[in-house]
PDB file of C-alpha atoms in Angstrom:
ATOM      1  CA  MET A  18     -35.731 -31.464  33.375  1.00 56.00           C
ATOM      2  CA  THR A  19     -35.864 -34.445  31.068  1.00 59.00           C
ATOM      3  CA  ASP A  20     -33.235 -36.791  30.066  1.00 54.00           C
ATOM      4  CA  GLU A  21     -33.379 -35.517  26.727  1.00 53.00           C
ATOM      5  CA  GLN A  22     -33.293 -31.996  27.593  1.00 52.00           C
ATOM      6  CA  SER A  23     -30.235 -32.644  29.865  1.00 53.00           C
ATOM      7  CA  THR A  24     -28.399 -34.333  27.144  1.00 48.00           C
ATOM      8  CA  GLU A  25     -29.067 -31.399  24.812  1.00 46.00           C
ATOM      9  CA  ASN A  26     -27.789 -29.010  27.237  1.00 50.00           C
ATOM     10  CA  ARG A  27     -24.437 -31.050  27.905  1.00 48.00           C
ATOM     11  CA  ALA A  28     -24.168 -31.108  24.069  1.00 44.00           C
ATOM     12  CA  ALA A  29     -24.609 -27.229  23.857  1.00 42.00           C
ATOM     13  CA  LYS A  30     -22.007 -26.497  26.407  1.00 43.00           C
ATOM     14  CA  ARG A  31     -19.547 -28.822  24.578  1.00 43.00           C
ATOM     15  CA  SER A  32     -20.322 -27.019  21.407  1.00 41.00           C
ATOM     16  CA  ARG A  33     -19.594 -23.497  23.040  1.00 39.00           C
ATOM     17  CA  ALA A  34     -16.398 -24.894  24.795  1.00 38.00           C
ATOM     18  CA  VAL A  35     -14.933 -26.375  21.287  1.00 38.00           C
ATOM     19  CA  GLY A  36     -15.969 -23.051  19.637  1.00 38.00           C
ATOM     20  CA  ALA A  37     -14.294 -20.673  22.379  1.00 34.00           C
ATOM     21  CA  THR A  38     -11.054 -23.006  22.062  1.00 35.00           C
ATOM     22  CA  VAL A  39     -10.998 -22.801  18.419  1.00 39.00           C
ATOM     23  CA  LEU A  40     -11.450 -19.137  18.379  1.00 34.00           C
ATOM     24  CA  GLY A  41      -8.509 -18.693  20.820  1.00 35.00           C
ATOM     25  CA  LEU A  42      -6.507 -21.037  18.513  1.00 38.00           C
ATOM     26  CA  ALA A  43      -7.307 -18.923  15.425  1.00 39.00           C
ATOM     27  CA  ALA A  44      -6.488 -15.747  17.332  1.00 34.00           C
ATOM     28  CA  THR A  45      -2.910 -17.463  18.166  1.00 34.00           C
ATOM     29  CA  ALA A  46      -2.458 -18.478  14.477  1.00 42.00           C
ATOM     30  CA  ALA A  47      -3.072 -15.012  13.199  1.00 39.00           C
ATOM     31  CA  LEU A  48      -0.650 -13.729  15.163  1.00 34.00           C
ATOM     32  CA  ALA A  49       1.887 -16.151  14.397  1.00 40.00           C
ATOM     33  CA  ALA A  50       1.097 -15.368  10.580  1.00 43.00           C
ATOM     34  CA  GLN A  51       2.280 -11.821  11.348  1.00 41.00           C
ATOM     35  CA  ALA A  52       5.434 -12.697  13.043  1.00 43.00           C
ATOM     36  CA  PRO A  53       8.699 -11.768  10.714  1.00 42.00           C
ATOM     37  CA  ALA A  54      10.020 -14.785   8.600  1.00 42.00           C
ATOM     38  CA  ALA A  55      12.879 -16.680   9.913  1.00 42.00           C
ATOM     39  CA  ALA A  56      16.173 -16.605   8.225  1.00 46.00           C
ATOM     40  CA  ALA A  57      16.184 -18.836   5.189  1.00 57.00           C
ATOM     41  CA  ALA A  58      19.207 -21.033   6.145  1.00 74.00           C
ATOM     42  CA  PRO A  59      19.430 -24.730   5.269  1.00 83.00           C
ATOM     43  CA  GLY A  60      16.847 -26.714   7.166  1.00 80.00           C
ATOM     44  CA  VAL A  61      14.977 -23.654   8.771  1.00 86.00           C
ATOM     45  CA  ASP A  62      11.438 -22.908   7.881  1.00 91.00           C
ATOM     46  CA  PRO A  63      11.337 -19.064   6.570  1.00 92.00           C
ATOM     47  CA  GLY A  64       7.666 -18.926   7.443  1.00 92.00           C
ATOM     48  CA  PHE A  65       4.527 -18.613   5.133  1.00 92.00           C
ATOM     49  CA  PRO A  66       4.319 -16.495   2.144  1.00 93.00           C
ATOM     50  CA  ASP A  67       1.818 -13.690   2.098  1.00 86.00           C
ATOM     51  CA  ASN A  68       0.468 -10.933  -0.216  1.00 79.00           C
ATOM     52  CA  VAL A  69       3.101  -8.319   0.910  1.00 79.00           C
ATOM     53  CA  GLY A  70       6.615  -9.119   0.354  1.00 83.00           C
ATOM     54  CA  ASN A  71       7.049 -12.822   1.036  1.00 92.00           C
ATOM     55  CA  ALA A  72       6.208 -14.519  -1.705  1.00 95.00           C
ATOM     56  CA  GLY A  73       5.985 -18.428  -2.409  1.00 97.00           C
ATOM     57  CA  ALA A  74       6.711 -20.638  -5.269  1.00 97.00           C
ATOM     58  CA  SER A  75       4.181 -20.950  -8.322  1.00 98.00           C
ATOM     59  CA  PHE A  76       2.747 -24.426  -9.101  1.00 98.00           C
ATOM     60  CA  THR A  77       0.636 -26.055 -11.624  1.00 98.00           C
ATOM     61  CA  VAL A  78      -2.694 -27.803 -10.488  1.00 98.00           C
ATOM     62  CA  ARG A  79      -0.814 -31.052 -11.684  1.00 98.00           C
ATOM     63  CA  ALA A  80       2.252 -30.382  -9.509  1.00 98.00           C
ATOM     64  CA  TYR A  81       0.389 -29.233  -6.539  1.00 98.00           C
ATOM     65  CA  ARG A  82      -2.066 -32.368  -6.560  1.00 98.00           C
ATOM     66  CA  GLU A  83       0.625 -34.785  -7.042  1.00 98.00           C
ATOM     67  CA  ILE A  84       2.537 -33.404  -3.842  1.00 98.00           C
ATOM     68  CA  ALA A  85      -0.940 -32.794  -1.755  1.00 98.00           C
ATOM     69  CA  LEU A  86      -1.848 -36.233  -2.306  1.00 98.00           C
ATOM     70  CA  LEU A  87       1.435 -38.084  -1.513  1.00 97.00           C
ATOM     71  CA  PRO A  88       1.469 -40.576   1.356  1.00 96.00           C
ATOM     72  CA  ASN A  89       1.902 -38.443   4.515  1.00 94.00           C
ATOM     73  CA  ASP A  90       5.625 -40.185   5.098  1.00 94.00           C
ATOM     74  CA  GLU A  91       6.539 -39.344   1.447  1.00 97.00           C
ATOM     75  CA  TYR A  92       5.381 -35.434   1.708  1.00 97.00           C
ATOM     76  CA  VAL A  93       7.323 -35.226   5.163  1.00 95.00           C
ATOM     77  CA  ARG A  94      10.597 -36.373   3.474  1.00 97.00           C
ATOM     78  CA  LEU A  95      10.160 -34.353   0.297  1.00 98.00           C
ATOM     79  CA  ARG A  96       9.608 -31.326   2.676  1.00 97.00           C
ATOM     80  CA  LYS A  97      12.511 -31.825   4.587  1.00 96.00           C
ATOM     81  CA  ASP A  98      14.612 -32.169   1.339  1.00 97.00           C
ATOM     82  CA  VAL A  99      13.265 -28.942   0.382  1.00 97.00           C
ATOM     83  CA  LEU A 100      13.672 -27.077   3.570  1.00 97.00           C
ATOM     84  CA  ALA A 101      17.521 -28.544   3.755  1.00 96.00           C
ATOM     85  CA  LEU A 102      18.232 -26.638   0.377  1.00 96.00           C
ATOM     86  CA  ASP A 103      20.788 -24.026   0.298  1.00 95.00           C
ATOM     87  CA  GLU A 104      19.294 -20.976  -1.314  1.00 93.00           C
ATOM     88  CA  ASN A 105      22.849 -19.759  -2.669  1.00 92.00           C
ATOM     89  CA  ARG A 106      23.927 -23.344  -4.001  1.00 92.00           C
ATOM     90  CA  VAL A 107      20.924 -24.694  -6.134  1.00 94.00           C
ATOM     91  CA  PRO A 108      21.794 -24.607  -9.800  1.00 92.00           C
ATOM     92  CA  GLY A 109      19.557 -22.456 -12.122  1.00 93.00           C
ATOM     93  CA  ARG A 110      17.580 -20.744  -9.291  1.00 95.00           C
ATOM     94  CA  THR A 111      18.256 -17.488  -7.687  1.00 96.00           C
ATOM     95  CA  PRO A 112      18.171 -17.275  -3.790  1.00 95.00           C
ATOM     96  CA  GLU A 113      14.801 -15.407  -3.935  1.00 95.00           C
ATOM     97  CA  GLU A 114      13.199 -18.176  -5.907  1.00 96.00           C
ATOM     98  CA  ILE A 115      14.744 -21.147  -3.322  1.00 96.00           C
ATOM     99  CA  VAL A 116      13.271 -19.017  -0.421  1.00 96.00           C
ATOM    100  CA  ALA A 117      10.017 -18.734  -1.942  1.00 96.00           C
ATOM    101  CA  LEU A 118       9.861 -22.798  -2.834  1.00 97.00           C
ATOM    102  CA  LYS A 119      10.723 -23.225   0.899  1.00 97.00           C
ATOM    103  CA  ARG A 120       7.703 -20.855   1.860  1.00 96.00           C
ATOM    104  CA  SER A 121       5.493 -23.048   0.144  1.00 97.00           C
ATOM    105  CA  PHE A 122       6.549 -26.040   2.440  1.00 97.00           C
ATOM    106  CA  SER A 123       6.225 -23.716   5.653  1.00 94.00           C
ATOM    107  CA  SER A 124       4.450 -25.252   8.430  1.00 90.00           C
ATOM    108  CA  ASN A 125       4.058 -24.396  12.193  1.00 84.00           C
ATOM    109  CA  GLY A 126       2.570 -27.624  13.152  1.00 79.00           C
ATOM    110  CA  CYS A 127      -0.794 -27.987  14.581  1.00 74.00           C
ATOM    111  CA  THR A 128      -1.362 -24.313  15.396  1.00 63.00           C
ATOM    112  CA  LEU A 129      -5.339 -24.474  15.192  1.00 54.00           C
ATOM    113  CA  VAL A 130      -5.657 -27.926  16.968  1.00 56.00           C
ATOM    114  CA  PRO A 131      -3.529 -29.431  19.889  1.00 56.00           C
ATOM    115  CA  ASP A 132      -0.680 -31.392  18.434  1.00 52.00           C
ATOM    116  CA  LEU A 133      -0.839 -34.731  20.237  1.00 54.00           C
ATOM    117  CA  GLY A 134       1.442 -36.558  17.887  1.00 59.00           C
ATOM    118  CA  ALA A 135      -0.206 -35.269  14.733  1.00 72.00           C
ATOM    119  CA  GLU A 136       2.218 -32.821  13.654  1.00 81.00           C
ATOM    120  CA  ARG A 137       3.494 -34.630  10.406  1.00 87.00           C
ATOM    121  CA  ALA A 138      -0.097 -34.494   9.411  1.00 86.00           C
ATOM    122  CA  CYS A 139      -0.467 -30.935  10.002  1.00 85.00           C
ATOM    123  CA  GLU A 140       2.372 -30.284   7.938  1.00 91.00           C
ATOM    124  CA  GLN A 141       0.931 -31.765   4.947  1.00 93.00           C
ATOM    125  CA  HIS A 142      -2.243 -29.830   5.719  1.00 89.00           C
ATOM    126  CA  ASP A 143      -0.202 -26.601   6.036  1.00 91.00           C
ATOM    127  CA  PHE A 144       1.103 -27.107   2.486  1.00 95.00           C
ATOM    128  CA  ARG A 145      -2.512 -27.573   1.253  1.00 95.00           C
ATOM    129  CA  TYR A 146      -3.741 -24.427   2.920  1.00 92.00           C
ATOM    130  CA  THR A 147      -0.916 -22.457   1.502  1.00 93.00           C
ATOM    131  CA  VAL A 148      -0.407 -23.438  -2.044  1.00 96.00           C
ATOM    132  CA  GLY A 149      -4.050 -24.953  -2.711  1.00 96.00           C
ATOM    133  CA  PRO A 150      -5.701 -21.633  -2.600  1.00 95.00           C
ATOM    134  CA  THR A 151      -3.220 -19.899  -4.947  1.00 96.00           C
ATOM    135  CA  VAL A 152      -3.529 -22.907  -7.535  1.00 97.00           C
ATOM    136  CA  TYR A 153      -7.369 -22.622  -7.394  1.00 97.00           C
ATOM    137  CA  ALA A 154      -7.566 -18.611  -7.353  1.00 95.00           C
ATOM    138  CA  ASN A 155      -9.423 -18.381 -10.312  1.00 96.00           C
ATOM    139  CA  ASP A 156     -11.636 -21.714  -9.641  1.00 97.00           C
ATOM    140  CA  PRO A 157     -13.921 -20.995  -6.510  1.00 95.00           C
ATOM    141  CA  SER A 158     -15.668 -24.484  -6.878  1.00 97.00           C
ATOM    142  CA  GLY A 159     -12.238 -26.051  -7.331  1.00 97.00           C
ATOM    143  CA  ALA A 160     -11.006 -24.411  -4.121  1.00 95.00           C
ATOM    144  CA  ARG A 161     -13.899 -25.286  -1.916  1.00 92.00           C
ATOM    145  CA  ALA A 162     -13.515 -28.944  -3.105  1.00 95.00           C
ATOM    146  CA  ASP A 163      -9.799 -28.717  -2.197  1.00 95.00           C
ATOM    147  CA  ARG A 164     -10.111 -27.329   0.954  1.00 91.00           C
ATOM    148  CA  GLU A 165     -12.555 -29.968   2.135  1.00 89.00           C
ATOM    149  CA  ASP A 166     -10.460 -32.777   0.786  1.00 93.00           C
ATOM    150  CA  ALA A 167      -7.290 -31.417   2.545  1.00 91.00           C
ATOM    151  CA  ASP A 168      -9.454 -31.237   5.804  1.00 84.00           C
ATOM    152  CA  ASP A 169     -10.717 -34.944   5.120  1.00 85.00           C
ATOM    153  CA  GLN A 170      -6.951 -35.800   4.488  1.00 88.00           C
ATOM    154  CA  LEU A 171      -5.769 -34.414   7.765  1.00 83.00           C
ATOM    155  CA  TYR A 172      -8.553 -36.626   9.353  1.00 78.00           C
ATOM    156  CA  ARG A 173      -7.056 -39.734   7.811  1.00 82.00           C
ATOM    157  CA  ASN A 174      -3.425 -38.994   8.251  1.00 82.00           C
ATOM    158  CA  THR A 175      -4.045 -38.002  11.985  1.00 75.00           C
ATOM    159  CA  ASN A 176      -6.274 -41.241  12.128  1.00 68.00           C
ATOM    160  CA  ASN A 177      -3.116 -43.199  11.108  1.00 61.00           C
ATOM    161  CA  ALA A 178      -0.673 -41.338  13.141  1.00 53.00           C
ATOM    162  CA  TYR A 179      -2.448 -41.358  16.498  1.00 52.00           C
ATOM    163  CA  THR A 180      -6.063 -42.588  17.520  1.00 51.00           C
ATOM    164  CA  VAL A 181      -9.447 -42.776  16.137  1.00 51.00           C
ATOM    165  CA  GLU A 182     -10.640 -40.830  19.212  1.00 56.00           C
ATOM    166  CA  TRP A 183      -8.239 -38.009  18.657  1.00 56.00           C
ATOM    167  CA  ALA A 184      -8.754 -37.952  14.808  1.00 55.00           C
ATOM    168  CA  GLY A 185     -12.361 -37.802  15.220  1.00 58.00           C
ATOM    169  CA  ALA A 186     -12.395 -34.915  17.574  1.00 61.00           C
ATOM    170  CA  LEU A 187      -9.845 -33.203  15.049  1.00 58.00           C
ATOM    171  CA  HIS A 188     -12.120 -33.770  12.221  1.00 58.00           C
ATOM    172  CA  ALA A 189     -15.222 -32.535  14.036  1.00 60.00           C
ATOM    173  CA  ILE A 190     -13.390 -29.181  14.923  1.00 62.00           C
ATOM    174  CA  ILE A 191     -11.939 -28.434  11.475  1.00 59.00           C
ATOM    175  CA  LYS A 192     -15.434 -29.466   9.661  1.00 55.00           C
ATOM    176  CA  TYR A 193     -17.816 -27.728  12.026  1.00 53.00           C
ATOM    177  CA  TYR A 194     -15.910 -24.835  13.353  1.00 52.00           C
ATOM    178  CA  GLY A 195     -12.517 -24.505  11.405  1.00 48.00           C
ATOM    179  CA  THR A 196     -13.639 -23.500   7.767  1.00 44.00           C
ATOM    180  CA  THR A 197     -16.579 -21.264   9.118  1.00 44.00           C
ATOM    181  CA  LEU A 198     -14.487 -19.458  11.616  1.00 43.00           C
ATOM    182  CA  PHE A 199     -10.899 -18.992  10.437  1.00 43.00           C
ATOM    183  CA  GLY A 200     -10.705 -21.346   7.214  1.00 44.00           C
ATOM    184  CA  ARG A 201     -11.748 -18.513   4.818  1.00 44.00           C
ATOM    185  CA  ASP A 202      -8.798 -16.305   6.321  1.00 52.00           C
ATOM    186  CA  LEU A 203      -6.075 -19.017   6.131  1.00 71.00           C
ATOM    187  CA  TYR A 204      -7.254 -20.482   3.035  1.00 81.00           C
ATOM    188  CA  SER A 205      -6.436 -17.584   0.712  1.00 87.00           C
ATOM    189  CA  PRO A 206      -4.113 -16.905  -2.357  1.00 92.00           C
ATOM    190  CA  THR A 207      -0.633 -15.554  -1.791  1.00 92.00           C
ATOM    191  CA  LYS A 208       2.095 -13.840  -3.998  1.00 94.00           C
ATOM    192  CA  VAL A 209       4.131 -15.945  -5.864  1.00 96.00           C
ATOM    193  CA  VAL A 210       7.592 -15.805  -7.568  1.00 95.00           C
ATOM    194  CA  GLY A 211       9.990 -17.690  -9.881  1.00 94.00           C
ATOM    195  CA  PRO A 212       9.355 -20.568 -12.370  1.00 96.00           C
ATOM    196  CA  VAL A 213       6.103 -22.551 -12.491  1.00 98.00           C
ATOM    197  CA  TYR A 214       6.625 -26.035 -11.054  1.00 98.00           C
ATOM    198  CA  ARG A 215       4.875 -28.442 -13.441  1.00 98.00           C
ATOM    199  CA  SER A 216       5.251 -31.760 -11.486  1.00 98.00           C
ATOM    200  CA  ALA A 217       6.647 -33.234  -8.006  1.00 98.00           C
ATOM    201  CA  GLU A 218       9.506 -34.922 -10.122  1.00 98.00           C
ATOM    202  CA  GLU A 219      10.484 -31.481 -10.979  1.00 97.00           C
ATOM    203  CA  ILE A 220      11.247 -30.668  -7.234  1.00 97.00           C
ATOM    204  CA  ARG A 221      12.767 -33.745  -6.539  1.00 97.00           C
ATOM    205  CA  GLU A 222      15.073 -33.305  -9.416  1.00 96.00           C
ATOM    206  CA  LEU A 223      16.251 -29.718  -8.205  1.00 95.00           C
ATOM    207  CA  VAL A 224      16.779 -31.444  -4.737  1.00 96.00           C
ATOM    208  CA  ARG A 225      19.132 -33.921  -6.448  1.00 96.00           C
ATOM    209  CA  ALA A 226      20.787 -31.542  -8.406  1.00 94.00           C
ATOM    210  CA  ALA A 227      21.524 -29.323  -5.094  1.00 93.00           C
ATOM    211  CA  GLN A 228      22.677 -32.296  -3.426  1.00 90.00           C
ATOM    212  CA  ALA A 229      25.027 -33.529  -6.130  1.00 90.00           C
ATOM    213  CA  GLY A 230      26.555 -29.856  -6.448  1.00 77.00           C
TER     214      GLY A 230
END
């Protein structure tokens, strides 16, 4: 066997190993998505929206993009503020509407890949995979571009949060396995309820009003 053939065999083995790992992680994610939503108490993540009975909030493209493209630390703060809302004490909003908003910011961390310190980056990626497909439900090319951008953003955020080596491995898994094996199932529109949020500032104002009350 030549050195070139040996290198190719090792690469093929690594590729199969990564593929098997991702398949297992995808199955885990699918089971997690089917789990009952947690109670929507202040500070508690109520679980992801779906197309059955657990609706998310409605966003314009502008509002979605403003939030999706926030620096990761700013996104994490906004998410924390939203999850801290008491659905029974937000002026001008019903409990159902606040729970829906919380669901749009839901995250289960780095379910599809090992965490290794990248949870904050994965939280923003989860927002994009939750809200993005609903926002772009009637725009397939926009949805495809948004999903690719979300994956690239996860790479950049993970690179900032951890190491170049880990970020590169994560990016490779997502780009070459994730979208093919499970991206289509996870990046899909969900049911929405309540008012349409037209800007990130509108959500910040909602948070401030609740905190003042």
